[in-house]
Coordinates of C-alpha atoms in Angstrom, one line a residue:
S1 CA 96.9 81.1 120.1
C2 CA 100.4 82.4 119.7
Q3 CA 100.9 80.1 116.7
D4 CA 97.8 81.5 115.0
L5 CA 99.2 85.0 115.3
T6 CA 102.7 84.3 114.2
L7 CA 103.6 83.8 110.6
S8 CA 106.2 81.2 109.7
T9 CA 109.4 82.6 108.4
N10 CA 111.5 79.5 108.0
K11 CA 111.9 80.1 104.3
P12 CA 112.5 83.6 102.9
R13 CA 109.5 84.5 100.9
S14 CA 108.4 87.6 99.1
P15 CA 106.1 89.8 101.2
F16 CA 103.4 89.4 98.4
H17 CA 103.4 85.7 98.9
E18 CA 102.6 86.2 102.6
L19 CA 99.8 88.7 101.7
V20 CA 97.7 85.6 101.0
R21 CA 97.6 85.0 104.7
Y22 CA 95.9 88.3 105.2
V23 CA 93.1 87.8 102.7
T24 CA 92.3 84.2 103.5
P25 CA 89.2 85.0 105.6
F26 CA 87.8 87.1 102.7
R27 CA 88.7 84.8 99.8
H28 CA 85.1 84.1 98.8
T29 CA 84.1 87.8 99.0
L30 CA 87.2 88.8 97.0
L31 CA 86.5 86.1 94.4
L32 CA 83.0 87.5 94.0
A33 CA 84.3 91.0 93.6
L34 CA 86.9 89.7 91.1
L35 CA 84.1 88.1 89.0
L36 CA 82.1 91.3 89.1
M37 CA 85.2 93.2 87.9
L38 CA 85.8 90.7 85.1
A39 CA 82.2 91.0 84.0
T40 CA 82.5 94.8 84.0
S41 CA 85.6 94.4 81.8
V42 CA 83.7 92.2 79.4
M43 CA 80.9 94.7 79.1
S44 CA 83.5 97.5 78.4
L45 CA 84.9 95.3 75.6
L46 CA 81.5 95.1 73.9
S47 CA 81.0 98.8 73.6
P48 CA 83.6 99.5 70.8
W49 CA 82.3 96.5 68.8
I50 CA 78.7 97.8 69.1
A51 CA 79.9 101.3 68.1
G52 CA 81.2 99.7 64.9
Q53 CA 78.0 97.9 64.2
F54 CA 76.1 101.2 64.9
T55 CA 78.3 103.0 62.4
L56 CA 77.6 100.5 59.7
A57 CA 73.9 100.6 60.3
L58 CA 74.1 104.4 60.2
L59 CA 75.8 104.4 56.8
G60 CA 73.2 102.0 55.5
K61 CA 75.6 99.1 55.3
S62 CA 74.7 95.6 56.5
S63 CA 76.0 94.9 60.0
L64 CA 76.9 91.5 61.5
L65 CA 73.5 91.0 63.1
N66 CA 71.5 93.2 60.5
L67 CA 69.8 95.0 63.4
S68 CA 68.1 98.4 63.1
L69 CA 69.6 101.6 64.6
E70 CA 67.0 101.6 67.4
T71 CA 67.7 98.0 68.3
I72 CA 71.4 98.5 68.4
L73 CA 71.0 101.6 70.6
L74 CA 68.7 99.8 73.0
G75 CA 71.1 96.9 73.2
W76 CA 73.9 99.3 73.8
L77 CA 71.9 101.0 76.6
A78 CA 71.2 97.7 78.2
I79 CA 74.9 96.8 78.2
L80 CA 75.8 100.2 79.7
A81 CA 73.1 99.8 82.4
L82 CA 74.4 96.3 83.2
Q83 CA 78.0 97.6 83.4
A84 CA 76.9 100.4 85.8
M85 CA 75.1 97.9 88.0
L86 CA 78.1 95.6 88.1
S87 CA 80.3 98.5 88.9
F88 CA 78.0 99.6 91.7
G89 CA 77.9 96.1 93.2
N90 CA 81.7 95.8 92.9
Q91 CA 82.4 99.1 94.5
Y92 CA 80.0 98.5 97.4
L93 CA 81.4 95.0 98.0
L94 CA 85.0 96.1 97.9
S95 CA 84.6 99.1 100.1
S96 CA 82.9 97.1 102.8
T97 CA 85.5 94.3 102.5
W98 CA 88.3 96.9 102.7
E99 CA 86.9 98.3 106.0
Q100 CA 86.5 94.8 107.4
M101 CA 90.0 93.7 106.3
L102 CA 91.6 96.9 107.7
A103 CA 89.8 96.4 111.0
N104 CA 90.8 92.7 111.2
L105 CA 94.4 93.4 110.2
R106 CA 94.7 96.2 112.8
M107 CA 93.2 93.8 115.4
R108 CA 95.7 91.1 114.4
V109 CA 98.6 93.5 114.7
Y110 CA 97.3 94.8 118.1
D111 CA 96.8 91.3 119.5
H112 CA 100.3 90.3 118.4
L113 CA 101.8 93.4 120.0
Q114 CA 100.0 92.5 123.2
L115 CA 101.7 89.1 123.2
L116 CA 105.2 90.4 122.7
P117 CA 107.7 90.7 125.6
L118 CA 108.6 94.1 127.1
A119 CA 112.0 93.9 125.4
Y120 CA 110.3 94.4 122.0
F121 CA 108.9 97.7 123.1
Q122 CA 112.0 98.8 124.9
Q123 CA 114.0 98.5 121.7
R124 CA 111.6 100.5 119.4
K125 CA 110.1 103.9 119.2
H126 CA 106.4 104.1 120.0
G127 CA 105.9 106.0 116.8
T128 CA 107.2 103.1 114.8
I129 CA 104.9 100.7 116.5
L130 CA 101.9 103.0 115.9
T131 CA 102.8 103.2 112.2
L132 CA 102.2 99.4 112.0
L133 CA 98.7 99.9 113.3
S134 CA 97.8 103.0 111.1
N135 CA 99.9 103.5 108.0
D136 CA 101.0 99.9 107.2
A137 CA 97.7 98.2 107.9
Y138 CA 96.0 100.8 105.7
L139 CA 98.5 100.2 102.8
I140 CA 98.1 96.5 102.9
S141 CA 94.2 96.5 103.0
D142 CA 94.1 99.2 100.3
F143 CA 96.5 97.3 98.1
V144 CA 94.7 94.0 98.3
T145 CA 91.2 95.3 97.7
G146 CA 92.1 98.1 95.3
T147 CA 95.3 97.4 93.5
L148 CA 96.0 93.7 93.6
L149 CA 92.4 92.6 92.8
G150 CA 92.2 95.1 89.9
I151 CA 95.3 93.8 88.1
I152 CA 93.4 90.8 86.6
P153 CA 90.5 92.8 85.1
Q154 CA 93.0 95.3 83.8
L155 CA 95.0 92.5 82.1
L156 CA 91.7 91.0 80.8
T157 CA 90.8 94.4 79.3
L158 CA 94.2 94.7 77.8
A159 CA 94.2 91.2 76.3
G160 CA 90.6 91.5 75.2
A161 CA 91.2 94.7 73.4
L162 CA 94.2 93.2 71.6
V163 CA 92.2 90.2 70.6
M164 CA 89.4 92.3 69.2
I165 CA 91.9 94.4 67.3
F166 CA 93.5 91.2 66.0
L167 CA 90.2 90.0 64.7
I168 CA 89.7 93.2 62.9
D169 CA 93.3 93.5 61.5
P170 CA 96.2 91.3 62.7
V171 CA 98.9 93.7 61.4
I172 CA 97.6 96.6 63.5
A173 CA 97.3 94.2 66.6
L174 CA 100.9 93.3 66.1
I175 CA 102.0 96.9 66.0
V176 CA 100.0 97.7 69.2
A177 CA 101.5 94.7 71.0
T178 CA 105.0 95.8 70.3
L179 CA 104.3 99.2 72.0
I180 CA 103.3 97.6 75.3
P181 CA 106.9 96.7 76.5
L182 CA 107.7 100.4 76.0
F183 CA 105.2 101.2 78.7
Y184 CA 106.8 98.8 81.1
L185 CA 110.3 100.2 80.4
I186 CA 109.1 103.7 81.2
M187 CA 107.6 102.5 84.5
K188 CA 110.8 100.7 85.4
V189 CA 113.2 103.6 84.6
V190 CA 111.1 106.4 86.1
G191 CA 109.9 104.4 89.1
R192 CA 113.3 103.0 90.1
Q193 CA 113.5 105.5 93.1
L194 CA 110.0 104.7 94.4
R195 CA 110.8 101.7 96.6
P196 CA 113.7 103.3 98.6
L197 CA 111.8 106.5 98.8
S198 CA 108.7 104.8 100.2
Q199 CA 110.9 103.3 102.9
Q200 CA 112.3 106.7 103.8
M201 CA 108.8 108.1 103.9
T202 CA 107.7 105.4 106.4
E203 CA 110.7 105.9 108.6
Q204 CA 110.2 109.7 108.6
Y205 CA 106.5 109.3 109.3
S206 CA 107.4 107.2 112.4
E207 CA 110.0 109.6 113.6
T208 CA 107.7 112.6 113.2
F209 CA 104.8 111.2 115.1
A210 CA 107.1 109.6 117.7
L211 CA 108.4 113.1 118.5
A212 CA 104.8 114.5 118.6
E213 CA 103.8 111.7 121.1
E214 CA 106.9 112.3 123.2
N215 CA 106.4 116.0 123.4
L216 CA 102.7 115.7 124.3
K217 CA 103.7 113.5 127.2
L218 CA 106.3 116.1 128.3
I219 CA 104.0 119.2 128.0
P220 CA 104.6 120.1 131.7
A221 CA 108.4 120.0 131.2
V222 CA 108.2 121.8 127.9
K223 CA 106.2 124.6 129.6
S224 CA 108.4 124.8 132.7
F225 CA 111.5 125.2 130.7
T226 CA 109.7 127.5 128.1
L227 CA 110.8 125.2 125.3
E228 CA 107.7 125.7 123.2
Q229 CA 109.5 127.4 120.3
L230 CA 112.4 124.9 120.3
E231 CA 110.0 121.9 120.3
S232 CA 107.9 123.5 117.6
A233 CA 111.1 124.0 115.5
R234 CA 112.1 120.3 116.1
F235 CA 108.7 119.0 115.0
G236 CA 108.5 121.5 112.2
A237 CA 111.9 120.2 110.8
R238 CA 110.7 116.6 110.8
N239 CA 107.3 117.5 109.4
Q240 CA 109.0 119.5 106.6
R241 CA 111.3 116.6 105.8
L242 CA 108.2 114.3 105.7
M243 CA 106.5 116.7 103.4
Q244 CA 109.5 116.9 101.1
L245 CA 109.7 113.1 100.9
Y246 CA 106.0 112.8 100.0
R247 CA 106.4 115.6 97.5
H248 CA 109.3 113.8 95.9
Y249 CA 107.3 110.6 95.8
Y250 CA 104.2 112.1 94.2
R251 CA 106.4 114.0 91.8
I252 CA 107.8 110.7 90.5
Q253 CA 104.4 109.1 90.6
S254 CA 102.9 112.1 88.8
V255 CA 105.4 111.7 86.0
I256 CA 104.8 108.0 85.4
T257 CA 101.0 108.2 84.7
P258 CA 101.0 111.2 82.3
L259 CA 104.1 109.9 80.5
V260 CA 102.5 106.5 80.0
Q261 CA 99.2 108.2 78.9
F262 CA 101.1 110.4 76.5
V263 CA 102.8 107.4 74.9
A264 CA 99.5 105.6 74.8
A265 CA 97.8 108.7 73.1
A266 CA 100.6 108.8 70.6
G267 CA 100.0 105.1 70.0
I268 CA 96.3 105.8 69.4
L269 CA 97.2 108.5 66.8
L270 CA 99.5 106.0 65.2
L271 CA 96.7 103.4 65.2
L272 CA 94.3 106.0 63.7
W273 CA 96.8 106.9 61.0
I274 CA 97.4 103.3 60.0
S275 CA 93.7 102.3 60.2
S276 CA 92.7 105.4 58.2
D277 CA 95.1 104.4 55.4
K278 CA 93.6 100.9 55.4
Y279 CA 90.1 102.4 55.3
L280 CA 91.0 104.6 52.3
D281 CA 92.5 101.5 50.6
N282 CA 89.2 99.6 51.4
A283 CA 91.1 97.1 53.6
I284 CA 88.7 97.8 56.4
D285 CA 85.2 99.3 56.5
A286 CA 83.9 102.3 58.5
G287 CA 82.6 100.2 61.4
D288 CA 86.1 98.6 61.8
L289 CA 87.7 102.0 61.8
V290 CA 85.4 103.3 64.6
S291 CA 85.9 100.0 66.6
L292 CA 89.7 100.2 66.2
L293 CA 89.8 103.8 67.4
L294 CA 87.6 103.0 70.5
Y295 CA 89.6 99.8 71.3
G296 CA 92.8 101.8 71.1
M297 CA 91.3 104.3 73.6
L298 CA 90.1 101.4 75.8
L299 CA 93.7 100.2 75.9
T300 CA 94.9 103.3 77.6
R301 CA 92.9 102.6 80.7
P302 CA 94.6 99.4 81.8
V303 CA 98.0 100.7 80.6
A304 CA 97.6 103.8 82.8
G305 CA 96.2 101.7 85.6
L306 CA 99.2 99.3 85.5
A307 CA 101.5 102.4 85.7
D308 CA 99.8 103.4 89.0
V309 CA 100.1 99.8 90.2
Y310 CA 103.9 99.9 89.9
G311 CA 104.2 102.8 92.4
Q312 CA 101.7 101.2 94.8
I313 CA 103.6 97.9 94.7
Q314 CA 106.8 99.6 95.9
S315 CA 105.0 101.3 98.8
T316 CA 103.2 98.1 99.8
R317 CA 106.4 96.0 99.7
G318 CA 107.8 98.0 102.6
A319 CA 104.6 97.8 104.6
A320 CA 104.3 94.1 104.1
A321 CA 107.9 93.5 105.1
R322 CA 107.5 95.5 108.3
L323 CA 104.3 93.6 109.3
L324 CA 106.0 90.3 108.5
D325 CA 108.9 91.3 110.8
L326 CA 106.4 92.0 113.5
F327 CA 104.6 88.7 113.1
S328 CA 108.0 86.9 113.1
S329 CA 108.8 88.4 116.5
Q330 CA 108.3 85.6 119.1
P331 CA 105.5 86.2 121.7
E332 CA 106.0 85.6 125.4
P333 CA 106.2 81.9 126.2
F334 CA 102.6 81.7 127.5
N335 CA 102.3 77.9 127.0
T336 CA 105.6 76.7 128.4
G337 CA 104.2 76.3 131.9
T338 CA 101.0 74.5 132.8
I339 CA 101.0 74.5 136.7
T340 CA 98.3 76.4 138.5
A341 CA 97.3 76.0 142.1
A342 CA 94.3 76.8 144.3
G343 CA 96.6 79.1 146.3
I344 CA 100.2 79.7 147.1
R345 CA 102.0 80.4 150.4
G346 CA 104.3 83.0 148.8
E347 CA 107.8 81.6 149.4
I348 CA 110.2 83.1 146.9
N349 CA 113.6 81.8 146.1
F350 CA 116.3 83.4 143.8
E351 CA 119.0 80.8 143.3
N352 CA 122.3 82.0 141.7
V353 CA 120.4 84.4 139.4
S354 CA 122.3 86.4 136.8
F355 CA 121.0 88.8 134.2
A356 CA 122.4 91.4 131.8
Y357 CA 120.5 93.7 129.4
P358 CA 121.7 93.6 125.8
Q359 CA 125.1 95.2 125.3
R360 CA 125.4 96.0 129.0
Q361 CA 127.3 94.5 131.9
R362 CA 125.5 92.3 134.3
T363 CA 122.8 94.0 136.3
V364 CA 122.4 91.0 138.6
A365 CA 125.2 88.6 139.2
N366 CA 124.9 85.3 141.1
L367 CA 122.1 86.5 143.3
S368 CA 120.7 84.1 145.9
L369 CA 117.8 85.3 148.1
T370 CA 115.0 83.5 150.0
I371 CA 111.8 85.3 151.1
K372 CA 109.6 83.4 153.6
P373 CA 105.8 83.2 153.2
G374 CA 104.2 86.3 154.8
E375 CA 107.5 88.1 155.2
T376 CA 108.0 91.7 154.3
I377 CA 111.4 92.4 152.9
A378 CA 112.9 95.7 151.8
I379 CA 115.4 95.6 149.0
T380 CA 117.7 98.6 148.8
G381 CA 120.8 99.6 146.8
K382 CA 122.1 102.3 144.6
N383 CA 120.5 103.2 141.3
G384 CA 121.3 100.6 138.6
S385 CA 122.0 97.8 141.2
G386 CA 119.1 95.7 139.8
K387 CA 116.2 96.3 142.3
S388 CA 113.5 96.7 139.7
T389 CA 115.2 94.1 137.5
L390 CA 114.4 91.5 140.2
V391 CA 110.7 92.4 140.0
H392 CA 110.7 92.0 136.2
L393 CA 112.4 88.6 136.5
L394 CA 110.0 87.5 139.2
M395 CA 107.0 88.4 137.0
R396 CA 108.7 86.8 133.9
F397 CA 108.8 90.1 132.0
M398 CA 112.3 88.8 131.3
S399 CA 114.2 85.6 131.9
P400 CA 117.4 85.2 133.8
D401 CA 120.6 84.3 131.9
E402 CA 121.6 82.0 134.6
G403 CA 120.1 80.4 137.7
Q404 CA 116.4 80.0 138.5
I405 CA 113.6 81.6 140.5
S406 CA 111.0 79.6 142.3
I407 CA 107.7 80.2 144.2
D408 CA 106.8 77.6 146.8
G409 CA 109.6 75.4 145.5
I410 CA 108.4 75.4 141.9
N411 CA 110.3 77.0 139.1
I412 CA 108.3 80.0 137.9
N413 CA 108.8 78.8 134.3
D414 CA 106.6 75.8 135.2
Y415 CA 103.7 78.0 136.2
E416 CA 101.2 79.1 133.6
L417 CA 102.3 82.6 132.8
G418 CA 98.9 84.4 133.1
W419 CA 98.2 82.6 136.4
L420 CA 101.6 83.5 137.8
R421 CA 101.1 87.2 137.2
Q422 CA 97.7 87.1 138.8
Q423 CA 99.4 86.0 142.0
I424 CA 101.5 89.1 142.1
G425 CA 100.3 92.6 142.8
L426 CA 102.6 95.4 141.5
V427 CA 102.6 99.0 142.5
Q428 CA 105.3 101.1 140.7
Q429 CA 106.8 104.5 141.3
H430 CA 105.6 105.6 137.8
V431 CA 101.9 104.8 138.1
L432 CA 100.1 103.9 134.9
L433 CA 96.5 104.8 134.9
L434 CA 93.6 104.8 132.3
N435 CA 92.0 107.9 131.0
G436 CA 88.8 106.8 132.6
T437 CA 86.9 106.9 135.9
V438 CA 88.3 106.1 139.4
R439 CA 86.1 102.9 139.4
E440 CA 87.5 101.7 136.0
N441 CA 91.1 102.2 137.2
I442 CA 90.7 100.3 140.4
A443 CA 88.8 97.5 138.6
Y444 CA 91.3 97.4 135.7
G445 CA 92.7 94.0 136.8
M446 CA 89.2 92.6 137.6
P447 CA 86.6 94.2 135.3
D448 CA 83.8 92.1 136.7
A449 CA 84.4 93.3 140.3
D450 CA 81.3 94.6 142.0
N451 CA 81.0 97.9 143.9
E452 CA 81.5 96.3 147.3
Q453 CA 84.8 94.7 146.2
I454 CA 86.0 98.0 144.6
E455 CA 85.2 100.0 147.7
S456 CA 86.8 97.4 150.0
A457 CA 90.0 97.6 147.9
A458 CA 89.9 101.4 148.1
T459 CA 89.4 101.2 151.9
M460 CA 92.4 98.9 152.3
A461 CA 94.5 101.3 150.3
H462 CA 93.2 104.2 152.4
A463 CA 92.0 105.8 149.2
L464 CA 88.2 105.8 149.8
E465 CA 88.3 109.1 151.8
F466 CA 89.8 111.2 149.0
I467 CA 87.7 109.4 146.4
Q468 CA 84.5 110.4 148.2
Q469 CA 85.6 114.0 148.1
L470 CA 86.0 114.0 144.3
P471 CA 83.2 115.7 142.4
G472 CA 81.9 112.4 140.9
G473 CA 83.2 110.1 143.6
M474 CA 84.0 106.7 142.0
D475 CA 82.8 108.0 138.6
T476 CA 85.2 110.9 138.5
L477 CA 87.2 111.1 135.3
I478 CA 90.9 111.4 136.1
G479 CA 92.4 112.3 132.7
D480 CA 95.4 110.9 130.9
N481 CA 97.4 108.9 133.3
G482 CA 95.6 110.5 136.2
V483 CA 96.6 114.0 135.4
R484 CA 93.8 115.4 137.6
L485 CA 95.0 113.6 140.7
S486 CA 98.0 114.3 142.9
G487 CA 101.0 111.9 143.0
G488 CA 99.9 110.4 146.3
Q489 CA 96.4 109.9 145.1
K490 CA 97.5 108.1 142.0
Q491 CA 99.7 105.7 144.0
R492 CA 96.8 105.0 146.4
L493 CA 94.7 104.1 143.3
A494 CA 97.4 101.8 142.1
L495 CA 97.6 100.2 145.5
A496 CA 93.8 99.7 145.5
R497 CA 94.0 98.1 142.1
A498 CA 96.6 95.7 143.4
F499 CA 94.6 94.9 146.5
L500 CA 91.6 94.1 144.5
K501 CA 93.4 91.1 143.0
N502 CA 94.0 89.9 146.6
P503 CA 97.5 88.7 145.6
P504 CA 99.5 86.4 147.9
I505 CA 102.6 88.4 146.7
L506 CA 102.7 92.2 146.7
I507 CA 105.6 94.3 145.2
L508 CA 105.9 98.0 146.1
D509 CA 108.5 99.5 143.8
E510 CA 109.2 103.0 145.2
A511 CA 105.4 103.1 145.9
T512 CA 105.7 106.0 148.4
A513 CA 108.0 108.1 146.2
M514 CA 105.2 110.7 145.6
F515 CA 104.3 111.1 149.3
D516 CA 105.6 113.8 151.5
P517 CA 107.3 112.6 154.8
T518 CA 104.1 113.0 156.8
G519 CA 101.9 111.4 154.1
E520 CA 104.4 108.5 153.9
E521 CA 104.3 107.9 157.7
N522 CA 100.5 108.0 157.6
F523 CA 100.4 105.6 154.6
I524 CA 102.8 103.2 156.4
A525 CA 100.8 103.2 159.6
E526 CA 97.5 102.8 157.8
C527 CA 98.6 99.9 155.5
K528 CA 100.8 97.9 157.9
E529 CA 98.0 95.6 158.9
T530 CA 96.9 95.1 155.4
L531 CA 100.4 94.3 154.1
A532 CA 100.8 91.7 156.8
R533 CA 98.4 89.4 154.9
C534 CA 100.8 88.6 152.1
T535 CA 104.4 88.3 151.2
V536 CA 105.7 91.8 150.4
I537 CA 108.7 93.0 148.6
I538 CA 109.4 96.7 149.1
I539 CA 111.9 98.5 146.8
T540 CA 112.8 101.8 148.4
H541 CA 115.5 104.3 149.3
R542 CA 113.3 106.0 151.9
P543 CA 114.0 105.3 155.6
A544 CA 110.4 105.6 156.6
S545 CA 109.3 102.8 154.3
L546 CA 111.9 100.5 155.8
E547 CA 109.9 100.4 159.0
L548 CA 107.4 98.1 157.2
A549 CA 110.1 95.5 156.6
D550 CA 110.9 92.5 158.7
R551 CA 114.2 92.3 157.0
I552 CA 116.4 94.6 154.8
F553 CA 118.4 93.2 151.9
N554 CA 121.0 95.5 150.3
L555 CA 122.0 94.5 146.8
G556 CA 125.3 96.3 147.3
D557 CA 126.3 93.7 149.9
I558 CA 126.2 90.7 147.5

């Protein structure tokens, strides 16, 4: 349901609090992975201690367990083998969970996008929307399974190493503990630019690929105006800017980790210097000296890992915020109406309807119009007078600011939205087709339609003749948006797709714009009988199409 896909945003919360919503279906798997990581950390904490015991046994001194060199080595090998098996299980589990989480999150984003009104897409670039599905979904899934889950084991390793150092020598442990805030300060100072930089990277990523998508759609225009070099330069400029942002980001990120590692290495040398003095003073034995050195080296791993975490957090915050913004966008009101009917007569009534697009004057003002069942009405008017807007209002792509629209005397808001749209067939000037076969395009609105129904719809649209002449007939691939068909052929396919629904209301929005005059006259003569079966709204400027109409309504006259 819409409620399941929409996150509550009544109270402002950190994006990381809301990330819990994303991982909920995987909480048991992630918990198991966390336990494996914690077990691996425990195994890594045992190795320095065993190294110390081995050193004592090698020097002929009594170790804690008084074990032989061979026994200590075999025990050490067993721990290393167990650590390797735990690491394998954890990596396999996390990688499969990451793939599933990414797929589920992309599906959730895609489903929510499907539910949003047209206005959402009209106000945003396609590149920005595609970034949500690709880059942002990837960042979230990678952060949860890789970075977020790894923080606890890293902290355990850090705390465990400090505890073991404390058990050997509390003074040395206190010195090491005082160095840790220094690492955090370095990350904070050096990484201060990462968050705004990651935001700029995402915006530039969206702009770059939005331009690429736009240019690929305009390839015929680009070639006809010989603009290949200009468009290449435009894309190159944005691509160069994106590269510079990424280079700047990784430059900062590359500084943080080596700097932290250098400070950590310096700390190890300090630890070695202090512990060697204590060894010479007989305050600690050789085994303790080796263990201290190895625990110090072990400390550098979580410290360096936490340095990487800081940069990843800044990138993920922006992705989480953008996804939460998407999920907070309200879907279309699917559940506001509940009325369905076995059939409708097709009477349409616009009653004092007014509508204005955001930041524009009214497109439709106090419009009243009644269309009788079975009537064919032509709506004319100058560009921008609101002809197509009436269609969008009737199909509830948008809602009127004032007034109401009814079908068979019932407010369209009281009809169940999906059912309402099934009653209306729409053929637009700019035909939208799949990159698939002719059959798939005709059956798009009714995927379960059989061959007889598809051919019947094609016959009613007078498209069957040209379809049979195609190399593969109904199974001919037509390319992106029907690029392998003529304009008239594409519109006939769109009409067949609408006829397959057998709608009681049919809207032809400049549906003959791609026909030449003769083709338009033939189309009108061929389809006149078919169109008489339903209520038809024709939006056109073309005189020939007006012959289909029982009545002409000019928006300029109201």
